[in-house]
Amino acid sequence: MDEIDLLWDLTKRIEGKTICALGDAAAWPVQGLIRHFRGEIEHRILDYRKRVTPHYAAPRLR
């Protein structure tokens, strides 16, 4: 899923590339969440989209 891949890419760009150790500290929990629970995250995103999209979401522009 694009959202999860974007988060993963963002954490990899932060990790080890900041002067402050808080950059790594912020990236690692997100990486762990994605690494261990990606399937659950995808399931919840798809479930949310099924419930919300027909009523509230704007159509995607290309």
Short mmCIF file of C-alpha atoms in Angstrom, two decimals:
data_model
loop_
_atom_site.label_atom_id
_atom_site.label_comp_id
_atom_site.label_asym_id
_atom_site.label_seq_id
_atom_site.Cartn_x
_atom_site.Cartn_y
_atom_site.Cartn_z
CA MET A 1 0.00 0.00 0.00
CA ASP A 2 1.26 3.44 -0.87
CA GLU A 3 0.73 4.93 2.58
CA ILE A 4 2.73 2.24 4.34
CA ASP A 5 5.50 2.32 1.75
CA LEU A 6 5.69 6.10 2.10
CA LEU A 7 6.04 5.84 5.88
CA TRP A 8 8.73 3.16 5.52
CA ASP A 9 10.67 5.28 3.03
CA LEU A 10 10.38 8.33 5.26
CA THR A 11 11.75 6.48 8.30
CA LYS A 12 14.68 5.16 6.27
CA ARG A 13 15.50 8.69 5.12
CA ILE A 14 15.52 9.93 8.72
CA GLU A 15 17.40 7.02 10.29
CA GLY A 16 21.11 7.75 10.69
CA LYS A 17 20.94 11.02 8.79
CA THR A 18 20.20 13.52 11.51
CA ILE A 19 22.54 15.14 14.01
CA CYS A 20 20.08 14.57 16.82
CA ALA A 21 19.49 11.04 18.09
CA LEU A 22 15.81 11.84 18.39
CA GLY A 23 15.50 11.33 14.62
CA ASP A 24 16.45 7.67 15.00
CA ALA A 25 14.30 7.39 18.10
CA ALA A 26 11.29 8.65 16.15
CA ALA A 27 11.88 6.37 13.15
CA TRP A 28 12.46 3.05 14.90
CA PRO A 29 9.01 2.55 16.46
CA VAL A 30 7.34 3.17 13.10
CA GLN A 31 9.72 0.73 11.40
CA GLY A 32 8.99 -1.89 14.06
CA LEU A 33 5.26 -1.40 13.69
CA ILE A 34 5.44 -1.84 9.92
CA ARG A 35 7.88 -4.75 10.14
CA HIS A 36 5.79 -6.75 12.59
CA PHE A 37 2.21 -5.69 11.84
CA ARG A 38 2.10 -4.71 8.16
CA GLY A 39 -0.69 -7.18 7.42
CA GLU A 40 -2.83 -5.83 10.25
CA ILE A 41 -2.21 -2.24 9.15
CA GLU A 42 -3.21 -3.06 5.56
CA HIS A 43 -6.34 -4.84 6.79
CA ARG A 44 -7.38 -1.85 8.90
CA ILE A 45 -6.76 0.62 6.07
CA LEU A 46 -8.86 -1.46 3.66
CA ASP A 47 -11.61 -1.86 6.26
CA TYR A 48 -11.63 1.88 6.92
CA ARG A 49 -11.81 2.66 3.20
CA LYS A 50 -14.78 0.32 2.78
CA ARG A 51 -16.66 2.07 5.57
CA VAL A 52 -15.80 5.69 4.75
CA THR A 53 -15.22 6.00 1.01
CA PRO A 54 -18.81 5.75 -0.24
CA HIS A 55 -19.99 8.50 2.10
CA TYR A 56 -17.23 11.03 2.69
CA ALA A 57 -14.19 10.63 0.48
CA ALA A 58 -13.68 12.86 -2.51
CA PRO A 59 -12.95 11.14 -5.81
CA ARG A 60 -9.29 10.68 -6.59
CA LEU A 61 -7.89 13.02 -9.18
CA ARG A 62 -5.48 11.71 -11.76
#
